[in-house]
Structure formats: C-alpha cells, structure tokens
Coordinates of N, CA and C in Angstrom, one line a residue:
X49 N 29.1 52.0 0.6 CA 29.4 51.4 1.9 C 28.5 51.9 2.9
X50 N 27.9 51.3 3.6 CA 27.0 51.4 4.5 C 27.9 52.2 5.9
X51 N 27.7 53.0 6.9 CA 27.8 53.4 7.8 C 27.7 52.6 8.9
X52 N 28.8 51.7 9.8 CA 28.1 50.6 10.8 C 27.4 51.5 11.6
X53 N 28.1 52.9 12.2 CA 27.0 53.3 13.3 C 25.7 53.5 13.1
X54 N 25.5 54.2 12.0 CA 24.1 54.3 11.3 C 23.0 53.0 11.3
X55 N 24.1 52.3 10.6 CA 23.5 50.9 10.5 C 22.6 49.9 11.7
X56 N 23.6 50.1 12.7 CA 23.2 49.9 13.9 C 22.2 50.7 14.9
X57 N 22.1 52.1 14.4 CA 21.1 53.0 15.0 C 19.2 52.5 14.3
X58 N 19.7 52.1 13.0 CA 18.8 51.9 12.4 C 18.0 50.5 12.7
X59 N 18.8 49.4 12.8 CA 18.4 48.2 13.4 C 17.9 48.4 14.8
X60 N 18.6 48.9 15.2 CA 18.2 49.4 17.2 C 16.6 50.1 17.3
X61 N 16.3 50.4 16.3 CA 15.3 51.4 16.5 C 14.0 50.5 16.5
X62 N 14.1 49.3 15.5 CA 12.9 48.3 15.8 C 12.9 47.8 16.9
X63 N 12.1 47.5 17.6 CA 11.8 47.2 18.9 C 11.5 45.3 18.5
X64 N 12.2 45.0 19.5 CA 12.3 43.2 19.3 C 11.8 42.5 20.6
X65 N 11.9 41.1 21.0 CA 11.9 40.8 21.9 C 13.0 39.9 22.6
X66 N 13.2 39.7 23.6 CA 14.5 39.4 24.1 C 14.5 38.1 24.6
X67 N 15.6 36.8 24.1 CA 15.6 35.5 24.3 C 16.9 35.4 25.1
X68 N 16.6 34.6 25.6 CA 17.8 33.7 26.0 C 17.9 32.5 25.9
X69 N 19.2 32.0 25.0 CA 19.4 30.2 24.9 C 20.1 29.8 25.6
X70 N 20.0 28.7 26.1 CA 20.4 27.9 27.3 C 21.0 26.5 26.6
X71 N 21.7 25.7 27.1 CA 22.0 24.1 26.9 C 23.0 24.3 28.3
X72 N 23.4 22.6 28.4 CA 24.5 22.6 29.2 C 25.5 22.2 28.4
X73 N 26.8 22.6 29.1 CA 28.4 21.8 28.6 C 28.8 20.4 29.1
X74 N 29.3 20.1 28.6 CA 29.8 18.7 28.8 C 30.0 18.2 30.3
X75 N 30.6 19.4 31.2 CA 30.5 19.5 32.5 C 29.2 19.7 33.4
X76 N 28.1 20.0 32.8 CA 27.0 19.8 33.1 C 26.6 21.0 33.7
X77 N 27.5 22.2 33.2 CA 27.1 23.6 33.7 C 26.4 24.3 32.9
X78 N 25.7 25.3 33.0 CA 24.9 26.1 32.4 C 25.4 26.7 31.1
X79 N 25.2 27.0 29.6 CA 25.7 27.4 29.4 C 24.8 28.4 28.3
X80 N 25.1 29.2 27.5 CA 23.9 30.5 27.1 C 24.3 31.8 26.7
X81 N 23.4 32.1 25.8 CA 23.7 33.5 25.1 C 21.8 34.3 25.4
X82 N 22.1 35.8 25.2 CA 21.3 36.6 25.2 C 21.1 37.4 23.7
X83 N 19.8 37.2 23.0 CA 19.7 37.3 21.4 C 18.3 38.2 21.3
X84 N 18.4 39.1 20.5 CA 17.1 39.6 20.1 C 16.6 38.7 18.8
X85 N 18.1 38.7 18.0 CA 17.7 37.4 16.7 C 16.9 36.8 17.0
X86 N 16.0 36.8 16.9 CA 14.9 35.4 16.8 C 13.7 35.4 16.2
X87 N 13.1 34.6 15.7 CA 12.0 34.3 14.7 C 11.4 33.0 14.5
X88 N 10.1 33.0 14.5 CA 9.6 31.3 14.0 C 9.6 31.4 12.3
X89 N 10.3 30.1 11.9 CA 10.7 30.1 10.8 C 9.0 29.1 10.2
X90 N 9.2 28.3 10.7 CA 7.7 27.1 10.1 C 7.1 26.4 10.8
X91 N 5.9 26.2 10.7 CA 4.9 25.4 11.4 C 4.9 24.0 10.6
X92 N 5.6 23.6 10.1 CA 5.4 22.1 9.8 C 6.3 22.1 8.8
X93 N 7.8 21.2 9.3 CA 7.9 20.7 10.6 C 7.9 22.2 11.5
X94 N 7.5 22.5 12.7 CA 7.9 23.7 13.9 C 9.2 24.1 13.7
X95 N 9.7 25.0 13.2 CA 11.3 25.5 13.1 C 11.2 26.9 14.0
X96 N 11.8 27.6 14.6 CA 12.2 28.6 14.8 C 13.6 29.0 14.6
X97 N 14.0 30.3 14.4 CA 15.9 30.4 14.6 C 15.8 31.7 15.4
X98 N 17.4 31.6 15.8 CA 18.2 32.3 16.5 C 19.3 32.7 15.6
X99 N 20.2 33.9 15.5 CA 21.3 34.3 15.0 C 22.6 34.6 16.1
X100 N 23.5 33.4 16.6 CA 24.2 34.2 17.8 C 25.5 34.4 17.0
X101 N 26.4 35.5 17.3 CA 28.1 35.8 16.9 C 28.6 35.0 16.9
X102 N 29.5 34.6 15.7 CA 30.2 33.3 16.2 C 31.6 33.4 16.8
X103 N 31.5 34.9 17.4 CA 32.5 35.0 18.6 C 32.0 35.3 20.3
X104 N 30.7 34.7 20.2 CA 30.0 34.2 21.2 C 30.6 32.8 22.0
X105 N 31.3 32.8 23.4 CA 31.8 31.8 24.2 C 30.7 30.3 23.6
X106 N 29.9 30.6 24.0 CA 28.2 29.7 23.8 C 28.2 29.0 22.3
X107 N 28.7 29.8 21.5 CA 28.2 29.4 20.1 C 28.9 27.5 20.1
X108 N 29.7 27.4 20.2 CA 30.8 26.0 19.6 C 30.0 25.4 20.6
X109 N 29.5 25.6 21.9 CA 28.9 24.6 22.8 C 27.4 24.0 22.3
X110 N 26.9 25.6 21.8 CA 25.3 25.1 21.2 C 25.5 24.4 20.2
X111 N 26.6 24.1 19.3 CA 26.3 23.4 18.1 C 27.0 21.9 18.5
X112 N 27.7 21.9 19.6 CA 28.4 20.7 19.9 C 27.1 19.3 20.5
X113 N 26.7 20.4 21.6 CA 25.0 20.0 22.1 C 24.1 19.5 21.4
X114 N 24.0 20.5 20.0 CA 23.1 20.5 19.1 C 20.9 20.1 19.8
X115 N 21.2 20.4 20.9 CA 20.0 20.7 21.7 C 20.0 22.2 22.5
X116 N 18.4 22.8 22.8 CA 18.8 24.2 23.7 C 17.4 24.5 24.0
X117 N 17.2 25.5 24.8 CA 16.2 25.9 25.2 C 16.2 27.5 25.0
X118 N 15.2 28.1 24.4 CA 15.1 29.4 24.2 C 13.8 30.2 24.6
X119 N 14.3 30.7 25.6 CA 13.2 31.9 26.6 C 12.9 32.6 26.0
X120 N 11.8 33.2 26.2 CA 11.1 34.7 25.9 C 10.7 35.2 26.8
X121 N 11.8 36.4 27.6 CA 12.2 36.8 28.8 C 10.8 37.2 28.5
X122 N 10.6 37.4 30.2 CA 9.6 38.4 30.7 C 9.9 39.8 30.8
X123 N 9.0 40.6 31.3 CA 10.1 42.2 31.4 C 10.4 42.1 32.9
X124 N 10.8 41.5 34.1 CA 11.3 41.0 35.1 C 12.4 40.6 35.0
X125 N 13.3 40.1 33.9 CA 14.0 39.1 33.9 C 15.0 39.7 33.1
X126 N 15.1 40.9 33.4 CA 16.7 42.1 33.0 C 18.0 41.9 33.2
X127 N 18.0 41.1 34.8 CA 19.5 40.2 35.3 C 19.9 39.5 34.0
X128 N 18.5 38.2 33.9 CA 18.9 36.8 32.9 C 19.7 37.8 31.9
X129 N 19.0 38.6 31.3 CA 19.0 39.0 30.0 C 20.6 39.3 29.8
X130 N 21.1 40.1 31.2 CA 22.3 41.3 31.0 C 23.5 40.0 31.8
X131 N 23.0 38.9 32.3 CA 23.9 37.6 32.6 C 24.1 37.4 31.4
X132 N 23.7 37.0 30.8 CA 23.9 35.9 29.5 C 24.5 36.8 28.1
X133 N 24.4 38.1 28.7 CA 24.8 38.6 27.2 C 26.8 39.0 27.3
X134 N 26.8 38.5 28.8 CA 28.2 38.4 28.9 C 29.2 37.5 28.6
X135 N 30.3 37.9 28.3 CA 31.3 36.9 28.3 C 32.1 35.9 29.4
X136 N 32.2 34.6 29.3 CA 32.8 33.7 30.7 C 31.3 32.8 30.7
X137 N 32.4 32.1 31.9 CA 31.6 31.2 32.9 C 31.0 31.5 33.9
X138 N 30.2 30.7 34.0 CA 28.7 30.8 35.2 C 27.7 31.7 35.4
X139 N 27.5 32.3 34.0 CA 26.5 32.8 33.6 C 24.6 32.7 34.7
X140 N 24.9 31.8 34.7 CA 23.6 31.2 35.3 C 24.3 31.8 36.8
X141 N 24.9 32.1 37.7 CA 24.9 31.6 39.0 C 24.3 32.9 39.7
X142 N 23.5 32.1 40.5 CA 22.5 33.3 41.2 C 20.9 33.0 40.4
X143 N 21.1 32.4 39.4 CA 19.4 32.7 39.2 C 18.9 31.4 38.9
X144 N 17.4 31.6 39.4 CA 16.5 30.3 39.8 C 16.6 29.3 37.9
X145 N 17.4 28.0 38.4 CA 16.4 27.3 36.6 C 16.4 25.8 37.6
X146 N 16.3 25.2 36.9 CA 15.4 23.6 37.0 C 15.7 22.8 35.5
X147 N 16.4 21.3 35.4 CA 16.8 20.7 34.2 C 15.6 20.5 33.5
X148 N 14.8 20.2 32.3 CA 13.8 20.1 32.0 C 13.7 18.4 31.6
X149 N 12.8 17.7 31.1 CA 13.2 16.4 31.0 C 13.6 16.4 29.6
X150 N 13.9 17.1 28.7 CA 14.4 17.1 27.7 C 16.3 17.4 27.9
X151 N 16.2 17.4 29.0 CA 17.3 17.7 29.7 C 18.3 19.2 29.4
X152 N 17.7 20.0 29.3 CA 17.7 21.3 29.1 C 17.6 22.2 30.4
X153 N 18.4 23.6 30.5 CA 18.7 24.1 31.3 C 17.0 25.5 31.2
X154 N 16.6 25.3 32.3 CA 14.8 26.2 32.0 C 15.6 27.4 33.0
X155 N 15.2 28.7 32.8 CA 15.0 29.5 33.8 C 13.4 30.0 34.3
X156 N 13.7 30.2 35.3 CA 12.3 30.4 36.0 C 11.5 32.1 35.6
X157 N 10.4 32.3 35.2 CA 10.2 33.8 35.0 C 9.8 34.0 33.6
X158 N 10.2 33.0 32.8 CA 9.9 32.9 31.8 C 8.4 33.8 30.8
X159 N 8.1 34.3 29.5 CA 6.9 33.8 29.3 C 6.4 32.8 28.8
X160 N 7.3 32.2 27.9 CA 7.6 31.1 27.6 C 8.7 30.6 27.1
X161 N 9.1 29.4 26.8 CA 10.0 28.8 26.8 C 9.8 27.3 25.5
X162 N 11.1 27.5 24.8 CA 10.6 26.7 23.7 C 11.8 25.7 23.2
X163 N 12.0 24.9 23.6 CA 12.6 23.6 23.5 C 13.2 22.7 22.3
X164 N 14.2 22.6 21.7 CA 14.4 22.6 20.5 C 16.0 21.7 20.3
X165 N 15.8 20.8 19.1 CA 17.1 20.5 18.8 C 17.7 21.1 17.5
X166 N 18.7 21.0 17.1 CA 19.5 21.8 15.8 C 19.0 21.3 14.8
X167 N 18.6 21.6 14.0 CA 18.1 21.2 12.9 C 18.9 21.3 11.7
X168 N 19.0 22.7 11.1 CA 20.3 23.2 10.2 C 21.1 24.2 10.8
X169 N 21.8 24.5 10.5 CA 22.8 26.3 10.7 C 23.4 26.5 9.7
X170 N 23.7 27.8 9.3 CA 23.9 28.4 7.8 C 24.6 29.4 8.2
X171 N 25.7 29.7 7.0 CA 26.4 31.2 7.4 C 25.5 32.9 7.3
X172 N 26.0 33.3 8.5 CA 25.1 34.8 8.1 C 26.1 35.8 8.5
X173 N 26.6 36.0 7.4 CA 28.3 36.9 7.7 C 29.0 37.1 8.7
X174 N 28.9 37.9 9.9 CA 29.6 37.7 11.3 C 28.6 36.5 12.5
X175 N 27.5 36.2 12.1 CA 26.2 35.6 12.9 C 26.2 34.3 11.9
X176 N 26.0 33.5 12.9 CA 25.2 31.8 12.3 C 23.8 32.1 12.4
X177 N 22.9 31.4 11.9 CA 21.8 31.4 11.3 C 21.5 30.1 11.8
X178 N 21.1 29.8 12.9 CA 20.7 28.4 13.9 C 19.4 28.3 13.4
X179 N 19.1 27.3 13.4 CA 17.5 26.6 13.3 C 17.5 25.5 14.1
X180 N 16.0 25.7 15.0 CA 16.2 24.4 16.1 C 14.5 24.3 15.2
X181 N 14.7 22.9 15.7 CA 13.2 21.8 15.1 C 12.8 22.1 17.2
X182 N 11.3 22.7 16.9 CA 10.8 22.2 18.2 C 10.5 21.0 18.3
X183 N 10.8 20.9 19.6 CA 10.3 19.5 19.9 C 9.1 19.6 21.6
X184 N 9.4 20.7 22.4 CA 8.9 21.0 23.7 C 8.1 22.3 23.6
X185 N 7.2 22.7 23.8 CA 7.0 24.2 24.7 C 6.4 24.6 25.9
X186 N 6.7 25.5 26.5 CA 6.3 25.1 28.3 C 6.4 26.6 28.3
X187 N 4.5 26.9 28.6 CA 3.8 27.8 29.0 C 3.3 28.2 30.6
X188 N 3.7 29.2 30.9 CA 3.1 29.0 32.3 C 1.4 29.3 32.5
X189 N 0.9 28.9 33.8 CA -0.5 29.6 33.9 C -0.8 30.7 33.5
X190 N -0.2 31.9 34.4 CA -0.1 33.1 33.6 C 1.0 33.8 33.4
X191 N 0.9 34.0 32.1 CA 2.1 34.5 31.6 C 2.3 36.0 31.9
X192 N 3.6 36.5 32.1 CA 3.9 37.8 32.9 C 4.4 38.6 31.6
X193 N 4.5 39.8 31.3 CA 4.9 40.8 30.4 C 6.0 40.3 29.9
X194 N 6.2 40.6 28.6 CA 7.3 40.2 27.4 C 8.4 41.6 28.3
X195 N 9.4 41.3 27.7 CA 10.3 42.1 27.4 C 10.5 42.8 26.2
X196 N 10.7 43.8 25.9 CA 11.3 44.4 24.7 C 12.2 45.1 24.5
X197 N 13.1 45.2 23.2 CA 14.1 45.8 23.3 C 14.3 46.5 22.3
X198 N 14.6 48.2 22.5 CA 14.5 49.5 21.8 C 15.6 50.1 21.9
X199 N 16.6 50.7 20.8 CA 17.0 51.6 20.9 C 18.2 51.4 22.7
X200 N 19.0 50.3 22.8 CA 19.8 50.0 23.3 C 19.2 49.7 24.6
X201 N 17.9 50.1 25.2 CA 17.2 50.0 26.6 C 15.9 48.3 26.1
X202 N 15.9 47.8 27.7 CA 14.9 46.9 27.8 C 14.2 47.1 28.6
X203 N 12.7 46.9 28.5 CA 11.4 47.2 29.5 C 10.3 46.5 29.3
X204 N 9.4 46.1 30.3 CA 8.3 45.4 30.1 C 7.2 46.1 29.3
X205 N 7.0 44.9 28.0 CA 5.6 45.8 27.3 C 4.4 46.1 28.0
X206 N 3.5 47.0 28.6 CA 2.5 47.2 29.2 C 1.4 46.6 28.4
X207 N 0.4 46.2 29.5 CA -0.6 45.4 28.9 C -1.5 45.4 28.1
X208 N -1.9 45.0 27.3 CA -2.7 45.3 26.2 C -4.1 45.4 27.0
X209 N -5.2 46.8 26.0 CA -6.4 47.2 26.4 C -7.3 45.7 26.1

C-alpha cells in the first residue's frame, strides 16, 4: 500500500505548469477549474488533456459544454490560479477576460491559451482524463513568464540565458 502523504510529497516535488480551464454555464457565467494535469497528447489530430477531480464544482459543466479554454498561466496570474482552484461561484469576478469567438471564456495575462472541444474522457480513478481536440490557439506578442508549480508553492520561471 502506497503512503498518500508520501505519495503526494513525491508528485509535489516535479515542478509542473499551471492551467486554468474555463467554459461558460448555461447561465452564461464563467465557469473553471485550476490544474497542473496537463499534457499535449497528439499532433495529428492536435489533442491535449487535462485531469480535473470529479468532485470538482466545474467538472459536470465542462463535460455538459463539452467545449473550454485552457491557459498557461503566466507567473503574474497567482489570483487566476488560487480563484479557480476554489470551490463555488463567481470564480472569475474581479479578473480581466473577454468571450473569444469560439465563444469561450479568455483570461487576460495569459502565455498562452489553447482552445479546444471534448473529444474523449476516460476514467482515471478519483480524476477524469479529459481530452480536448484543438481547434484555436491564441498567442500573445510577447509572451510573459510561465508559472510553475513546486512542492505546494507557485512562481514565475526566470528567463532563460
């Protein structure tokens, strides 16, 4: 039997980067989780996935949507990150986003931002196993420092030489 604290010390210690997914609810309000899970799965067709809890508020909306938008915070963007990784509504309120024409919820600050409909989702014991088919990506001019996340703390990666 594995040790969860252990377990968790051990996963904590790879350094990741930090997303946020976005869609709206039926009501047309923001709605979103905060995920290190994430990975591009394939370049043809474009897949990436996400892993969120499926005792995540967000989870039943993202799959109802079956469209979303997933950021790759900047290291600026600590609020988004520590907004969305909470429980309830209005997650979004207070911070800058704009609908995209794919009709998706963008936050501003971004480094990038990658646009996506549901493609499959699969069981992954307490976590779903989302795969969105890209369909958008939206790069800024210049792009501002990743975020990363270590060992329970997040900070902007410094620039490369």
């Amino acid at each position: 039997m594995i040790d969860a604290t252990v377990y968790k010390h051990v996963l904590g210690s790879f350094p990741s980067g930090v997303t946020v997914i976005t869609t709206l609810d039926d009501d047309g309000s923001v709605v979103g989780l905060t995920a290190s899970a994430f990975s591009s799965l394939s370049m043809d067709p474009p897949l990436v996935l996400f892993c969120p809890n499926y005792t995540s508020d967000s989870y039943p909306v993202l799959m109802k949507q079956k469209r979303f938008a997933i950021h790759l915070l900047s290291g600026e963007q600590q609020a988004e990150a520590y907004a969305f990784a909470k429980k309830g509504k209005d997650k979004a309120s207070g911070l800058e986003w704009t609908l995209s024409e794919l009709g998706n919820p963008i936050l501003a600050g971004a480094t990038a931002v990658i646009e996506c409909e549901l493609w499959r989702e699969y069981e992954g014991g307490d976590h779903a196993i989302m795969v969105g088919k890209v369909h958008n990506l939206i790069v800024p001019a210049e792009a501002p420092r990743p975020m990363v996340y270590c060992r329970g703390k997040m900070a902007s990666l410094p620039a490369f030489a």
